[in-house]
Short mmCIF file of C-alpha atoms in Angstrom, two decimals:
data_model
loop_
_atom_site.label_atom_id
_atom_site.label_comp_id
_atom_site.label_asym_id
_atom_site.label_seq_id
_atom_site.Cartn_x
_atom_site.Cartn_y
_atom_site.Cartn_z
CA MET A 952 -2.64 -24.71 12.43
CA ALA A 953 -4.37 -22.26 14.77
CA SER A 954 -2.30 -19.42 13.35
CA ALA A 955 -3.26 -20.31 9.77
CA ARG A 956 -6.93 -20.51 10.71
CA GLY A 957 -6.69 -17.19 12.54
CA THR A 958 -5.10 -15.57 9.49
CA ILE A 959 -7.96 -16.79 7.29
CA GLU A 960 -10.55 -15.56 9.81
CA MET A 961 -8.90 -12.15 10.11
CA THR A 962 -8.61 -11.80 6.33
CA LEU A 963 -12.28 -12.68 5.85
CA ALA A 964 -13.28 -10.21 8.59
CA MET A 965 -11.35 -7.40 6.91
CA ALA A 966 -12.75 -8.31 3.49
CA ILE A 967 -16.28 -8.09 4.89
CA ALA A 968 -15.47 -4.77 6.62
CA GLY A 969 -14.07 -3.38 3.37
CA THR A 970 -17.40 -3.90 1.59
CA THR A 971 -19.52 -2.26 4.31
CA GLY A 972 -19.65 1.08 2.50
CA TRP A 973 -20.91 -0.63 -0.63
CA LEU A 974 -23.88 -2.11 1.26
CA VAL A 975 -24.64 1.21 2.96
CA MET A 976 -24.85 2.97 -0.40
CA LEU A 977 -26.75 0.06 -1.93
CA SER A 978 -29.37 0.19 0.84
CA GLY A 979 -30.42 3.70 -0.17
CA GLN A 980 -30.86 4.67 3.50
CA ASP A 981 -29.56 7.76 5.25
CA ALA A 982 -26.79 7.29 7.79
CA ILE A 983 -29.05 7.13 10.88
CA ALA A 984 -31.48 4.61 9.35
CA ALA A 985 -28.62 2.45 8.05
CA VAL A 986 -26.96 2.35 11.49
CA PHE A 987 -30.31 1.57 13.16
CA TRP A 988 -30.86 -1.49 10.97
CA ARG A 989 -27.24 -2.51 11.38
CA CYS A 990 -27.64 -2.40 15.15
CA LEU A 991 -30.99 -4.20 15.12
CA PHE A 992 -30.08 -7.09 12.82
CA GLY A 993 -26.57 -7.21 14.26
CA ALA A 994 -27.99 -7.55 17.78
CA VAL A 995 -30.13 -10.50 16.66
CA ALA A 996 -27.07 -12.17 15.15
CA MET A 997 -24.95 -11.53 18.26
CA LEU A 998 -27.75 -12.84 20.50
CA ILE A 999 -27.45 -16.18 18.71
CA VAL A 1000 -23.65 -16.08 19.04
CA CYS A 1001 -23.90 -15.32 22.77
CA PHE A 1002 -26.29 -18.21 23.37
CA TRP A 1003 -24.04 -20.50 21.35
CA GLY A 1004 -20.95 -19.40 23.27
CA ASN A 1005 -22.59 -19.42 26.73
CA ALA A 1006 -21.86 -15.72 27.24
CA PHE A 1007 -24.81 -15.23 29.61
CA ARG A 1008 -23.25 -17.02 32.57
CA ARG A 1009 -23.63 -15.50 36.04
CA GLY A 1010 -21.18 -12.70 36.78
CA ALA A 1011 -20.43 -12.15 33.09
CA ILE A 1012 -20.63 -8.38 33.59
CA THR A 1013 -20.84 -6.05 36.60
CA VAL A 1014 -23.07 -2.98 36.93
CA ARG A 1015 -20.07 -0.66 36.51
CA GLN A 1016 -18.96 -2.54 33.41
CA LEU A 1017 -22.50 -2.35 32.02
CA PHE A 1018 -22.52 1.44 32.26
CA LEU A 1019 -19.10 1.61 30.61
CA ALA A 1020 -20.35 -0.69 27.86
CA LEU A 1021 -23.34 1.60 27.28
CA ALA A 1022 -21.04 4.62 27.08
CA GLY A 1023 -18.95 2.74 24.54
CA GLY A 1024 -22.16 1.93 22.68
CA VAL A 1025 -22.96 5.63 22.30
CA ALA A 1026 -19.48 6.25 20.88
CA LEU A 1027 -19.81 3.23 18.56
CA VAL A 1028 -23.15 4.40 17.17
CA MET A 1029 -21.87 7.95 16.63
CA ASN A 1030 -18.80 6.50 14.93
CA TRP A 1031 -20.94 4.57 12.42
CA VAL A 1032 -23.37 7.43 11.78
CA LEU A 1033 -20.54 9.87 11.02
CA LEU A 1034 -18.64 7.38 8.85
CA PHE A 1035 -21.73 6.36 6.85
CA ALA A 1036 -22.58 10.03 6.31
CA ALA A 1037 -19.03 10.63 5.06
CA TYR A 1038 -19.39 8.04 2.30
CA SER A 1039 -21.78 10.11 0.21
CA ASP A 1040 -19.75 13.30 0.63
CA ALA A 1041 -16.17 12.13 0.17
CA SER A 1042 -16.56 8.61 -1.35
CA ILE A 1043 -16.13 5.30 0.42
CA GLY A 1044 -12.40 4.95 -0.26
CA VAL A 1045 -11.38 8.45 0.79
CA ALA A 1046 -13.58 8.40 3.90
CA THR A 1047 -12.22 5.01 4.96
CA VAL A 1048 -8.60 6.09 4.55
CA ALA A 1049 -9.22 9.33 6.47
CA TYR A 1050 -11.00 7.25 9.12
CA HIS A 1051 -7.77 5.35 9.69
CA THR A 1052 -6.31 8.31 11.53
CA GLN A 1053 -7.99 6.69 14.55
CA PRO A 1054 -4.69 5.46 16.12
CA PHE A 1055 -3.64 9.08 16.48
CA MET A 1056 -6.98 10.06 17.98
CA LEU A 1057 -6.44 7.28 20.51
CA THR A 1058 -2.92 8.53 21.18
CA ALA A 1059 -4.22 12.05 21.84
CA LEU A 1060 -7.02 10.83 24.13
CA SER A 1061 -4.62 8.58 26.05
CA ALA A 1062 -2.27 11.53 26.57
CA LEU A 1063 -5.13 13.68 27.89
CA LEU A 1064 -6.89 11.07 30.04
CA PHE A 1065 -4.03 8.84 31.19
CA ALA A 1066 -1.07 11.23 30.93
CA GLU A 1067 0.64 8.85 28.52
CA LYS A 1068 3.74 10.35 26.94
CA ILE A 1069 3.86 10.95 23.21
CA THR A 1070 7.31 9.89 22.04
CA LEU A 1071 9.27 11.77 19.40
CA ALA A 1072 8.72 8.90 16.97
CA LYS A 1073 4.94 8.94 17.46
CA ALA A 1074 4.90 12.70 17.02
CA GLY A 1075 6.75 12.22 13.73
CA TRP A 1076 4.24 9.64 12.49
CA LEU A 1077 1.41 11.93 13.59
CA LEU A 1078 2.94 14.72 11.48
CA LEU A 1079 3.20 12.35 8.50
CA ALA A 1080 -0.48 11.41 8.88
CA PHE A 1081 -1.42 15.08 9.02
CA VAL A 1082 0.52 15.76 5.82
CA GLY A 1083 -1.27 12.81 4.22
CA LEU A 1084 -4.60 14.26 5.29
CA LEU A 1085 -3.72 17.62 3.73
CA LEU A 1086 -2.82 15.84 0.48
CA ILE A 1087 -6.19 14.06 0.45
CA VAL A 1088 -8.08 17.30 1.08
CA THR A 1089 -6.10 19.17 -1.57
CA GLY A 1090 -6.54 16.33 -4.06
CA GLY A 1091 -10.31 16.33 -3.66
CA GLU A 1092 -10.61 20.11 -3.75
CA SER A 1093 -8.64 20.29 -7.00
CA GLY A 1094 -11.67 18.92 -8.86
CA GLN A 1095 -11.61 15.19 -9.58
CA GLY A 1096 -15.31 14.43 -9.78
CA TYR A 1097 -16.10 14.64 -6.08
CA GLY A 1098 -19.12 16.43 -4.65
CA GLU A 1099 -19.23 19.94 -3.30
CA HIS A 1100 -19.35 18.58 0.25
CA TYR A 1101 -16.01 16.75 -0.05
CA LEU A 1102 -14.38 18.61 2.82
CA ARG A 1103 -17.40 17.95 5.03
CA GLY A 1104 -17.02 14.25 4.26
CA ILE A 1105 -13.40 14.34 5.43
CA LEU A 1106 -14.41 16.09 8.65
CA LEU A 1107 -17.17 13.52 9.25
CA ALA A 1108 -14.65 10.69 8.79
CA LEU A 1109 -12.29 12.34 11.27
CA GLY A 1110 -15.17 12.70 13.73
CA ALA A 1111 -15.91 9.00 13.28
CA ALA A 1112 -12.26 8.19 14.01
CA PHE A 1113 -12.42 10.25 17.20
CA CYS A 1114 -15.57 8.41 18.33
CA TYR A 1115 -13.93 5.05 17.62
CA ALA A 1116 -11.02 6.09 19.80
CA GLY A 1117 -13.61 6.62 22.55
CA VAL A 1118 -14.84 3.05 21.98
CA ALA A 1119 -11.26 1.81 22.38
CA ILE A 1120 -10.80 3.81 25.59
CA THR A 1121 -13.88 2.23 27.23
CA ALA A 1122 -12.77 -1.20 26.01
CA ARG A 1123 -9.64 -0.87 28.16
CA TYR A 1124 -11.81 -1.29 31.24
CA LEU A 1125 -13.86 -4.16 29.80
CA LYS A 1126 -11.19 -6.75 29.06
CA THR A 1127 -12.84 -9.33 31.33
CA VAL A 1128 -16.19 -9.08 29.52
CA ALA A 1129 -16.80 -11.53 26.67
CA PRO A 1130 -16.48 -9.50 23.45
CA GLN A 1131 -19.63 -11.10 21.99
CA LEU A 1132 -21.65 -9.98 25.01
CA LEU A 1133 -20.14 -6.50 24.84
CA VAL A 1134 -21.09 -6.11 21.17
CA LEU A 1135 -24.62 -7.40 21.88
CA ILE A 1136 -25.14 -4.82 24.63
CA GLN A 1137 -23.81 -1.97 22.51
CA LEU A 1138 -25.83 -2.91 19.43
CA THR A 1139 -29.05 -3.30 21.42
CA PHE A 1140 -28.50 0.05 23.11
CA GLY A 1141 -27.65 1.62 19.76
CA ALA A 1142 -30.89 0.41 18.19
CA LEU A 1143 -32.89 1.83 21.11
CA LEU A 1144 -31.09 5.17 20.87
CA LEU A 1145 -31.61 5.55 17.13
CA LEU A 1146 -35.20 4.30 16.88
CA PRO A 1147 -36.76 7.72 17.75
CA LEU A 1148 -34.36 9.48 15.35
CA SER A 1149 -34.73 7.17 12.39
CA LYS A 1150 -37.04 7.99 9.50
CA LEU A 1151 -38.07 4.47 8.52
CA ASN A 1152 -40.25 4.31 5.44
CA VAL A 1153 -40.66 0.56 5.75
CA SER A 1154 -43.60 0.46 3.34
CA ASP A 1155 -41.28 1.65 0.54
CA TYR A 1156 -38.69 -1.08 1.14
CA HIS A 1157 -38.26 -3.70 -1.57
CA ILE A 1158 -37.06 -7.24 -0.94
CA ASN A 1159 -33.55 -6.25 -2.10
CA THR A 1160 -33.49 -3.44 0.49
CA TRP A 1161 -34.34 -5.89 3.26
CA LEU A 1162 -31.69 -8.34 2.08
CA VAL A 1163 -29.04 -5.61 2.06
CA LEU A 1164 -30.02 -4.36 5.53
CA ILE A 1165 -30.06 -7.89 6.98
CA ALA A 1166 -26.63 -8.53 5.47
CA LEU A 1167 -25.36 -5.25 6.91
CA GLY A 1168 -26.36 -6.39 10.40
CA ALA A 1169 -25.97 -10.18 10.32
CA VAL A 1170 -22.92 -10.49 8.04
CA HIS A 1171 -21.11 -7.15 8.24
CA THR A 1172 -21.60 -6.87 11.99
CA GLY A 1173 -22.43 -10.26 13.54
CA LEU A 1174 -20.28 -12.54 11.37
CA MET A 1175 -17.50 -9.98 10.96
CA SER A 1176 -17.25 -9.42 14.74
CA THR A 1177 -17.27 -13.18 15.39
CA LEU A 1178 -14.48 -13.80 12.86
CA LEU A 1179 -12.49 -10.85 14.20
CA TYR A 1180 -12.60 -11.93 17.85
CA ALA A 1181 -11.88 -15.54 16.90
CA ALA A 1182 -8.81 -14.41 14.93
CA ILE A 1183 -7.55 -12.13 17.71
CA GLY A 1184 -7.49 -15.12 20.07
CA LYS A 1185 -5.25 -17.09 17.69
CA LEU A 1186 -2.86 -14.49 16.29
CA PRO A 1187 -0.07 -12.32 17.74
CA GLY A 1188 -0.87 -8.63 18.02
CA ASN A 1189 1.53 -7.57 15.26
CA LEU A 1190 -0.11 -9.87 12.71
CA VAL A 1191 -3.59 -8.68 13.72
CA ALA A 1192 -2.46 -5.09 13.21
CA ALA A 1193 -0.88 -5.90 9.84
CA LEU A 1194 -3.96 -7.71 8.51
CA SER A 1195 -6.25 -4.91 9.71
CA PHE A 1196 -4.85 -2.71 6.93
CA LEU A 1197 -6.60 -4.92 4.39
CA TYR A 1198 -9.79 -3.08 5.37
CA PRO A 1199 -8.97 0.34 3.83
CA VAL A 1200 -7.25 -1.26 0.83
CA ILE A 1201 -10.33 -3.37 0.02
CA ALA A 1202 -12.60 -0.35 0.58
CA VAL A 1203 -10.61 1.69 -1.96
CA ILE A 1204 -10.71 -1.19 -4.48
CA VAL A 1205 -14.48 -1.65 -4.03
CA ASP A 1206 -15.04 2.10 -4.37
CA TRP A 1207 -13.13 2.08 -7.65
CA ALA A 1208 -14.66 -1.15 -9.04
CA VAL A 1209 -18.30 -0.43 -8.12
CA PHE A 1210 -18.60 3.36 -8.08
CA ASP A 1211 -15.69 4.28 -10.38
CA HIS A 1212 -14.19 6.57 -7.74
CA ARG A 1213 -10.50 6.68 -8.56
CA LEU A 1214 -7.94 8.22 -6.26
CA GLY A 1215 -5.96 11.05 -7.80
CA LEU A 1216 -2.19 11.19 -7.41
CA TRP A 1217 -2.38 13.48 -4.39
CA GLN A 1218 -5.13 11.44 -2.77
CA PHE A 1219 -3.23 8.20 -3.35
CA SER A 1220 -0.06 9.73 -1.89
CA GLY A 1221 -1.99 11.10 1.09
CA GLY A 1222 -3.71 7.78 1.73
CA LEU A 1223 -0.40 5.95 1.53
CA ALA A 1224 1.13 8.40 4.01
CA ILE A 1225 -1.76 7.92 6.48
CA LEU A 1226 -1.66 4.12 6.27
CA LEU A 1227 2.14 4.10 6.59
CA ALA A 1228 1.96 6.36 9.63
CA ALA A 1229 -0.82 4.25 11.18
CA ALA A 1230 1.17 1.04 10.60
CA ALA A 1231 4.29 2.61 12.09
CA SER A 1232 2.29 3.72 15.12
CA HIS A 1233 0.83 0.21 15.55
CA PHE A 1234 4.24 -1.46 15.34
CA ASN A 1235 6.13 1.25 17.27
CA TRP A 1236 8.61 1.77 14.45
CA THR A 1237 11.48 4.08 15.38
CA PRO A 1238 13.67 4.74 12.32
CA GLY A 1239 16.62 6.10 14.31
CA ARG A 1240 16.63 3.17 16.69
CA LYS A 1241 16.29 0.71 13.83
CA LEU A 1242 19.26 2.30 12.05
CA LEU A 1243 21.29 2.25 15.26
CA MET A 1244 20.46 -1.44 15.81
CA THR A 1245 21.45 -2.23 12.21
CA ASP A 1246 24.79 -0.42 12.60
CA THR A 1247 25.41 -2.18 15.92
CA ALA A 1248 24.67 -5.59 14.43
CA LYS A 1249 26.97 -4.81 11.48
CA THR A 1250 29.78 -3.76 13.85
CA LYS A 1251 29.41 -6.97 15.90
CA ARG A 1252 29.50 -9.08 12.74
CA GLN A 1253 32.69 -7.33 11.56
CA ARG A 1254 34.31 -7.89 14.95
CA GLY A 1255 33.38 -11.56 14.78
CA GLU A 1256 34.93 -11.88 11.33
CA ARG A 1257 38.16 -10.23 12.51
CA GLN A 1258 38.38 -12.58 15.48
CA GLN A 1259 37.76 -15.57 13.23
CA TYR A 1260 40.81 -14.78 11.05
CA ARG A 1261 43.15 -14.07 13.95
#
């Protein structure tokens, strides 16, 4: 029962995440202003969640953890700003797929900071993702209705992926902090950071603009984060990783349905290669080992059959 509920929560969270780009474009705001409002309204939503979940108990976070959370907040805000900026240059679908090179960014950072070894299998999946990225770039450059800043959009998405890897690195040291409290701290800090940089023409906002911005913060940040963390507590890691790939798929579908941005053959092939490589990295797939295990199991079964007829 808990697993079924967790699956529903994770699916809803990824469906909400997949429509984030749509709301960003619908808001009519530049990337910095959109992230500012997302942080502000998201912080209000997470404040309610934290009160509801009693996240403000004594000793909930240490001073050292607070500074790490703030550092993660900087990376999170930069991640959103770069990704939102990539939407208008490379389209929502393409930017989101390119953004899902983040597992490999995390692998590279872990190798540099923690001396973690990169296995031959992971290097192979990294190469596949790189080939997929080249296919996406080539597909967009070959003239399929994308803007002149298409390549810049890809680079912005890759920068966002790198920043998100930084968020994941800081999260390694914050496992004992309630995730709702962590998100609240980072969103509040993000709003404070972006306020001086944001060009907010509030007098020009219509009621629809406000509704979109509130949804971006309350629904696409507060509710999505709550559903995500609730699902993670109920599901095994492999199922969480599998369901997380609904996010780019939904983003591509929304981009096609709403903005009529269709992936060309090369872009589709490149996106498929990136998502396959990311999934393989998540699940630690090793083709050679899998083949060896299959052959071993087949040999054991044949031996068992021979012994049965003796």
